[in-house]
Short mmCIF file of C-alpha atoms and ligand atoms in Angstrom, two decimals:
data_model
loop_
_atom_site.label_atom_id
_atom_site.label_comp_id
_atom_site.label_asym_id
_atom_site.label_seq_id
_atom_site.Cartn_x
_atom_site.Cartn_y
_atom_site.Cartn_z
CA MET A 625 -33.02 87.99 -10.79
CA PHE A 626 -36.05 86.25 -12.27
CA PHE A 627 -37.93 83.66 -10.28
CA PRO A 628 -40.90 81.67 -11.49
CA LYS A 629 -44.06 83.23 -10.05
CA ASN A 630 -45.03 80.27 -7.87
CA LEU A 631 -41.53 80.14 -6.39
CA ALA A 632 -41.27 83.81 -5.57
CA MET A 633 -41.70 83.40 -1.79
CA SER A 634 -38.89 82.39 0.52
CA ASN A 635 -36.65 81.26 -2.29
CA LEU A 636 -33.62 80.92 -0.09
CA GLU A 637 -35.59 78.46 2.03
CA ARG A 638 -36.27 76.23 -0.94
CA PRO A 639 -34.33 73.03 -1.63
CA PHE A 640 -31.08 73.48 -3.49
CA ALA A 641 -28.35 71.20 -4.74
CA SER A 642 -24.76 71.59 -5.85
CA TYR A 643 -21.73 69.37 -6.19
CA HIS A 644 -20.52 70.66 -2.82
CA LEU A 645 -23.76 69.64 -1.11
CA TRP A 646 -23.68 66.24 -2.85
CA SER A 647 -20.15 65.67 -1.53
CA LEU A 648 -21.20 66.71 1.98
CA VAL A 649 -24.20 64.35 2.00
CA VAL A 650 -22.65 61.34 0.25
CA PRO A 651 -18.92 60.54 0.64
CA ASN A 652 -16.77 59.92 -2.37
CA GLN A 653 -15.57 56.34 -2.83
CA GLY A 654 -12.92 55.41 -0.28
CA GLN A 655 -13.67 58.41 1.95
CA GLN A 656 -16.50 56.91 4.01
CA HIS A 657 -14.36 56.49 7.13
CA TRP A 658 -13.80 60.22 7.59
CA HIS A 659 -17.05 61.54 6.20
CA CYS A 660 -18.90 63.61 8.82
CA GLN A 661 -22.50 64.78 8.54
CA MET A 662 -21.96 67.27 11.35
CA ARG A 663 -19.58 69.10 9.09
CA ARG A 664 -22.48 69.54 6.65
CA GLY A 665 -24.55 70.86 9.54
CA PHE A 666 -21.97 73.53 10.35
CA MET A 667 -21.54 74.46 6.71
CA LYS A 668 -25.10 74.40 5.49
CA ALA A 669 -27.38 74.75 8.52
CA ARG A 670 -25.44 76.92 10.98
CA GLN A 671 -23.52 78.98 8.44
CA ASN A 672 -25.04 82.27 9.63
CA GLU A 673 -23.81 81.93 13.22
CA PRO A 674 -20.94 84.42 13.73
CA GLU A 675 -18.38 81.87 15.00
CA VAL A 676 -19.21 79.45 12.16
CA GLN A 677 -19.00 82.30 9.68
CA ALA A 678 -15.60 83.31 11.05
CA LEU A 679 -14.25 79.77 10.70
CA ARG A 680 -15.69 79.35 7.21
CA SER A 681 -14.06 82.56 6.04
CA GLN A 682 -10.56 81.31 6.98
CA ILE A 683 -9.05 80.19 3.72
CA THR A 684 -6.52 77.34 3.85
CA ALA A 685 -3.24 77.39 1.93
CA ALA A 686 -4.58 74.68 -0.40
CA GLN A 687 -7.71 76.72 -1.15
CA GLN A 688 -5.65 79.86 -1.67
CA ILE A 689 -3.37 78.05 -4.14
CA GLY A 690 -6.37 76.69 -6.05
CA LEU A 691 -7.96 80.11 -6.29
CA LEU A 692 -4.77 81.91 -7.34
CA ALA A 693 -3.99 79.23 -9.92
CA GLN A 694 -7.39 79.72 -11.52
CA GLN A 695 -7.01 83.49 -11.41
CA GLY A 696 -3.61 83.13 -13.06
CA VAL A 697 -5.04 81.11 -15.95
CA TYR A 698 -7.83 83.67 -16.26
CA GLU A 699 -5.32 86.54 -16.47
CA PHE A 700 -3.30 84.79 -19.18
CA HIS A 701 -6.40 84.40 -21.31
CA ARG A 702 -7.70 87.89 -20.56
CA ASN A 703 -4.54 89.23 -22.14
CA ARG A 704 -3.09 86.59 -24.46
CA ASP A 705 -0.04 88.77 -25.19
CA LEU A 706 1.20 87.51 -21.83
CA PHE A 707 1.90 84.16 -23.49
CA VAL A 708 4.41 85.72 -25.89
CA VAL A 709 6.30 88.18 -23.72
CA ALA A 710 9.38 86.95 -21.87
CA ASP A 711 8.14 88.16 -18.49
CA GLY A 712 4.55 86.88 -18.86
CA VAL A 713 4.73 84.85 -15.65
CA GLU A 714 6.14 87.76 -13.65
CA ARG A 715 3.39 90.05 -14.93
CA VAL A 716 0.64 87.64 -13.95
CA ALA A 717 2.33 87.12 -10.57
CA SER A 718 2.25 90.88 -10.11
CA ILE A 719 -1.47 91.06 -10.97
CA LEU A 720 -2.11 88.31 -8.42
CA GLU A 721 0.00 90.19 -5.84
CA LEU A 722 1.91 87.07 -4.86
CA ASP A 723 4.47 89.11 -2.92
CA GLY A 724 3.45 89.12 0.68
CA LEU A 725 1.93 85.65 0.60
CA SER A 726 3.54 82.73 2.40
CA VAL A 727 6.58 81.12 0.76
CA GLN A 728 4.64 77.89 0.28
CA VAL A 729 1.74 79.58 -1.52
CA ARG A 730 3.95 81.84 -3.60
CA THR A 731 6.27 79.03 -4.67
CA ARG A 732 3.51 76.67 -5.70
CA VAL A 733 1.52 79.34 -7.55
CA LEU A 734 4.64 80.51 -9.41
CA ASN A 735 5.32 76.91 -10.44
CA ILE A 736 1.76 76.65 -11.72
CA LEU A 737 2.09 79.90 -13.68
CA HIS A 738 5.38 78.76 -15.24
CA ARG A 739 3.83 75.41 -16.15
CA TYR A 740 0.79 77.03 -17.77
CA TYR A 741 2.94 79.62 -19.57
CA THR A 742 5.02 76.83 -21.16
CA LYS A 743 2.04 74.53 -21.74
CA PRO A 744 -1.09 76.67 -22.21
CA ILE A 745 -3.59 73.94 -22.99
CA LEU A 746 -6.37 76.40 -23.86
CA ARG A 747 -4.38 78.91 -25.87
CA ARG A 748 -5.75 77.86 -29.25
CA LYS A 749 -9.21 76.97 -27.94
CA ARG A 750 -12.45 78.85 -28.42
CA ILE A 751 -13.32 79.73 -24.84
CA LEU A 752 -16.99 80.49 -24.19
CA LEU A 753 -16.68 80.97 -20.45
CA MET A 754 -13.86 81.29 -17.99
CA THR A 755 -14.26 82.34 -14.38
CA ARG A 756 -11.73 83.79 -11.94
CA GLY A 757 -13.13 81.68 -9.13
CA ASP A 758 -13.94 84.59 -6.83
CA GLU A 759 -17.21 85.70 -8.45
CA GLY A 760 -19.34 84.41 -5.58
CA PHE A 761 -22.45 82.30 -5.99
CA PRO A 762 -23.56 81.71 -9.58
CA LYS A 763 -27.17 82.33 -10.51
CA PRO A 764 -29.27 79.31 -9.65
CA ILE A 765 -30.79 77.13 -12.33
CA TRP A 766 -34.38 76.33 -11.45
CA ILE A 767 -35.20 72.69 -12.04
CA ILE A 768 -38.93 72.19 -11.98
CA ARG A 769 -40.43 68.78 -12.68
CA LYS A 770 -43.66 67.07 -11.79
CA ASN A 771 -42.10 65.26 -8.81
CA TYR A 772 -39.51 67.75 -7.61
CA ARG A 773 -38.22 71.26 -7.82
CA PHE A 774 -34.93 72.68 -6.62
CA ARG A 775 -32.27 75.26 -7.37
CA LEU A 776 -29.08 73.94 -8.90
CA TYR A 777 -25.81 75.80 -8.38
CA ALA A 778 -22.86 75.02 -10.62
CA MET A 779 -19.82 77.26 -10.89
CA MET A 780 -17.86 76.11 -13.92
CA ASP A 781 -14.21 77.09 -14.30
CA CYS A 782 -14.17 76.99 -18.07
CA VAL A 783 -16.35 76.07 -21.07
CA VAL A 784 -14.69 75.56 -24.43
CA MET A 785 -16.21 74.99 -27.86
CA GLU A 786 -14.36 72.13 -29.52
CA PRO A 787 -13.84 72.18 -33.32
CA ASP A 788 -16.68 69.66 -33.81
CA ASN A 789 -19.09 71.98 -31.89
CA THR A 790 -18.99 69.87 -28.74
CA LEU A 791 -19.09 71.87 -25.52
CA HIS A 792 -16.23 70.90 -23.27
CA ILE A 793 -16.51 71.78 -19.58
CA LEU A 794 -13.11 71.86 -17.98
CA ASP A 795 -12.47 71.97 -14.26
CA PHE A 796 -9.06 73.04 -12.96
CA LYS A 797 -7.51 71.27 -10.02
CA THR A 798 -4.41 71.73 -7.89
CA GLY A 799 -2.88 69.53 -5.20
CA LYS A 800 -3.29 65.80 -4.91
CA SER A 801 -7.03 65.35 -4.39
CA PRO A 802 -8.49 62.73 -6.71
CA PHE A 803 -10.97 63.86 -9.37
CA ASP A 804 -14.57 63.31 -8.29
CA GLN A 805 -16.66 62.40 -11.30
CA ARG A 806 -19.80 63.66 -9.58
CA GLN A 807 -18.57 67.22 -10.04
CA ALA A 808 -18.42 66.71 -13.79
CA LEU A 809 -21.91 65.20 -13.76
CA VAL A 810 -23.32 68.25 -11.98
CA TYR A 811 -21.66 70.53 -14.55
CA LEU A 812 -23.01 68.48 -17.44
CA LEU A 813 -26.49 68.65 -15.95
CA ALA A 814 -26.22 72.42 -15.50
CA ALA A 815 -24.92 72.78 -19.07
CA ARG A 816 -27.93 70.90 -20.39
CA TYR A 817 -30.03 73.84 -19.12
CA LEU A 818 -27.55 76.62 -19.92
CA TYR A 819 -26.53 75.42 -23.40
CA PRO A 820 -29.44 73.31 -24.63
CA GLY A 821 -29.03 71.25 -27.76
CA TYR A 822 -25.24 70.84 -27.66
CA ARG A 823 -23.22 67.65 -27.36
CA MET A 824 -21.27 67.96 -24.13
CA ILE A 825 -18.24 66.48 -22.47
CA ALA A 826 -16.39 67.30 -19.25
CA SER A 827 -12.93 66.71 -17.90
CA PHE A 828 -10.53 67.75 -15.16
CA TYR A 829 -7.06 69.21 -15.55
CA ASN A 830 -4.55 69.49 -12.73
CA LEU A 831 -2.62 72.73 -13.18
CA GLU A 832 0.13 71.59 -10.82
CA ASN A 833 1.12 68.34 -12.52
CA SER A 834 -0.60 68.65 -15.95
CA HIS A 835 -2.55 65.47 -15.28
CA LYS A 836 -5.71 65.19 -17.41
CA SER A 837 -8.68 63.08 -16.43
CA GLU A 838 -10.46 60.89 -18.88
CA VAL A 839 -13.16 62.67 -20.86
CA ILE A 840 -16.58 62.19 -19.27
CA ARG A 841 -19.63 61.96 -21.50
CA VAL A 842 -23.07 60.81 -20.45
CA SER A 843 -26.38 60.22 -22.14
CA ASN A 844 -29.51 62.28 -21.53
CA ARG A 845 -30.95 59.33 -19.67
CA GLU A 846 -27.95 59.26 -17.32
CA LEU A 847 -28.32 63.00 -16.75
CA ASP A 848 -31.96 62.40 -15.83
CA GLN A 849 -30.72 59.98 -13.18
CA VAL A 850 -28.20 62.52 -11.89
CA GLU A 851 -30.99 65.09 -11.70
CA GLY A 852 -33.17 62.66 -9.74
CA GLU A 853 -30.31 61.94 -7.33
CA LEU A 854 -29.72 65.66 -6.81
CA ALA A 855 -33.44 66.16 -6.19
CA LEU A 856 -33.27 63.57 -3.40
CA ILE A 857 -30.19 65.22 -1.91
CA ALA A 858 -31.76 68.67 -2.11
CA THR A 859 -34.91 67.41 -0.39
CA LYS A 860 -33.03 65.49 2.30
CA HIS A 861 -30.85 68.46 3.15
CA TYR A 862 -33.80 70.84 3.13
CA GLN A 863 -35.71 68.57 5.51
CA ASP A 864 -32.67 68.20 7.79
CA VAL A 865 -32.29 71.97 8.03
CA GLN A 866 -36.00 72.41 8.78
CA LYS A 867 -35.82 69.70 11.47
CA TYR A 868 -32.83 71.39 13.04
CA LYS A 869 -34.54 74.78 13.00
CA ASN A 870 -37.63 73.33 14.65
CA SER A 871 -35.91 71.12 17.23
CA GLY A 872 -32.38 72.46 17.74
CA GLN A 873 -31.17 68.85 17.93
CA PHE A 874 -28.00 69.40 16.00
CA SER A 875 -26.05 66.22 16.73
CA GLN A 876 -29.07 63.96 16.16
CA ILE A 877 -29.82 65.43 12.76
CA PHE A 878 -26.21 65.92 11.70
CA PRO A 879 -24.39 63.08 13.52
CA PRO A 880 -20.67 63.54 14.19
CA ASN A 881 -18.04 61.12 12.99
CA PRO A 882 -14.98 62.05 15.04
CA GLY A 883 -11.54 60.73 14.21
CA LYS A 884 -8.06 61.79 13.21
CA HIS A 885 -9.58 63.76 10.35
CA CYS A 886 -11.03 66.24 12.90
CA ARG A 887 -7.73 68.11 13.01
CA TYR A 888 -8.28 69.12 9.37
CA CYS A 889 -11.91 70.09 9.93
CA PRO A 890 -12.44 73.87 9.99
CA PHE A 891 -14.95 73.48 12.83
CA HIS A 892 -12.85 71.48 15.29
CA ARG A 893 -12.51 74.48 17.62
CA ILE A 894 -16.26 74.73 18.18
CA CYS A 895 -17.21 71.07 17.77
CA GLU A 896 -17.79 69.33 21.10
CA PHE A 897 -17.11 65.93 19.45
CA ALA A 898 -13.78 66.84 17.87
CA GLN A 899 -11.03 64.27 18.39
CA LEU A 900 -7.73 66.08 18.41
CA ASP A 901 -5.39 63.65 20.27
S1 SF4 B 776 -14.51 68.27 14.29
FE1 SF4 B 776 -14.75 66.11 13.70
S2 SF4 B 776 -16.71 65.47 14.52
FE2 SF4 B 776 -16.67 67.71 14.55
S3 SF4 B 776 -17.64 68.35 12.65
FE3 SF4 B 776 -15.45 68.25 12.27
S4 SF4 B 776 -15.07 66.19 11.45
FE4 SF4 B 776 -17.09 66.16 12.44
#
């Protein structure tokens, strides 16, 4: 992996930003009441501790469904003959090894596969990029400006070239979570570096209910603002982690916000502030 010469030391210590970090630092609209900074601390400052690692590696049913749904779409497009054979869904289900999974996961993923098989929204599209979702961390994009520098991580599900040569970044969703426009903004910013010179749009598509978001398009000036916001988030998080490493004052730097939401937090078993009544 190439790193700029003056950034070659301690790269993993350098500030970084991603949609996930943005969502951990700043709550989405309407979610302020259950947003917890301590959760960010567990995820992004104490992630190398064995018990935190063990909890982070436990995949929830919702996460498993999201991942398998994306892998299913990927398999359909890897072998487009699967769209025209009568048992296309069963073949993809076999590739995904759905047998042996819980009834809930298997049933929902099979429904998603059937829905995509009958309504393959990307079948006639020119797909430039499609990921399976289990590739691990993408390569960072180095953003180096006069006032800031940070690594940007953006794992896009799919990039399509529209007939008018507009790049369309599509993010697949499952479940009932609302679309968070910030995710699209991060992808559009990343695409400005990865595919310079193209007009770009982004949207979300829920594979479980076929709900499409509105198309999101922003100006270069707005992307500059997004970049500036991400630079602030990257710096704040970097400083918080350094403070924690130097002082060990976890709850002061990453304050808890206990409540009923703790029962859905992956760290409730090790969090001394968890409210589980
Ligand atoms: S258990 Fe509750 S207080 Fe502790 S990190 Fe999770 S959400 Fe925050």
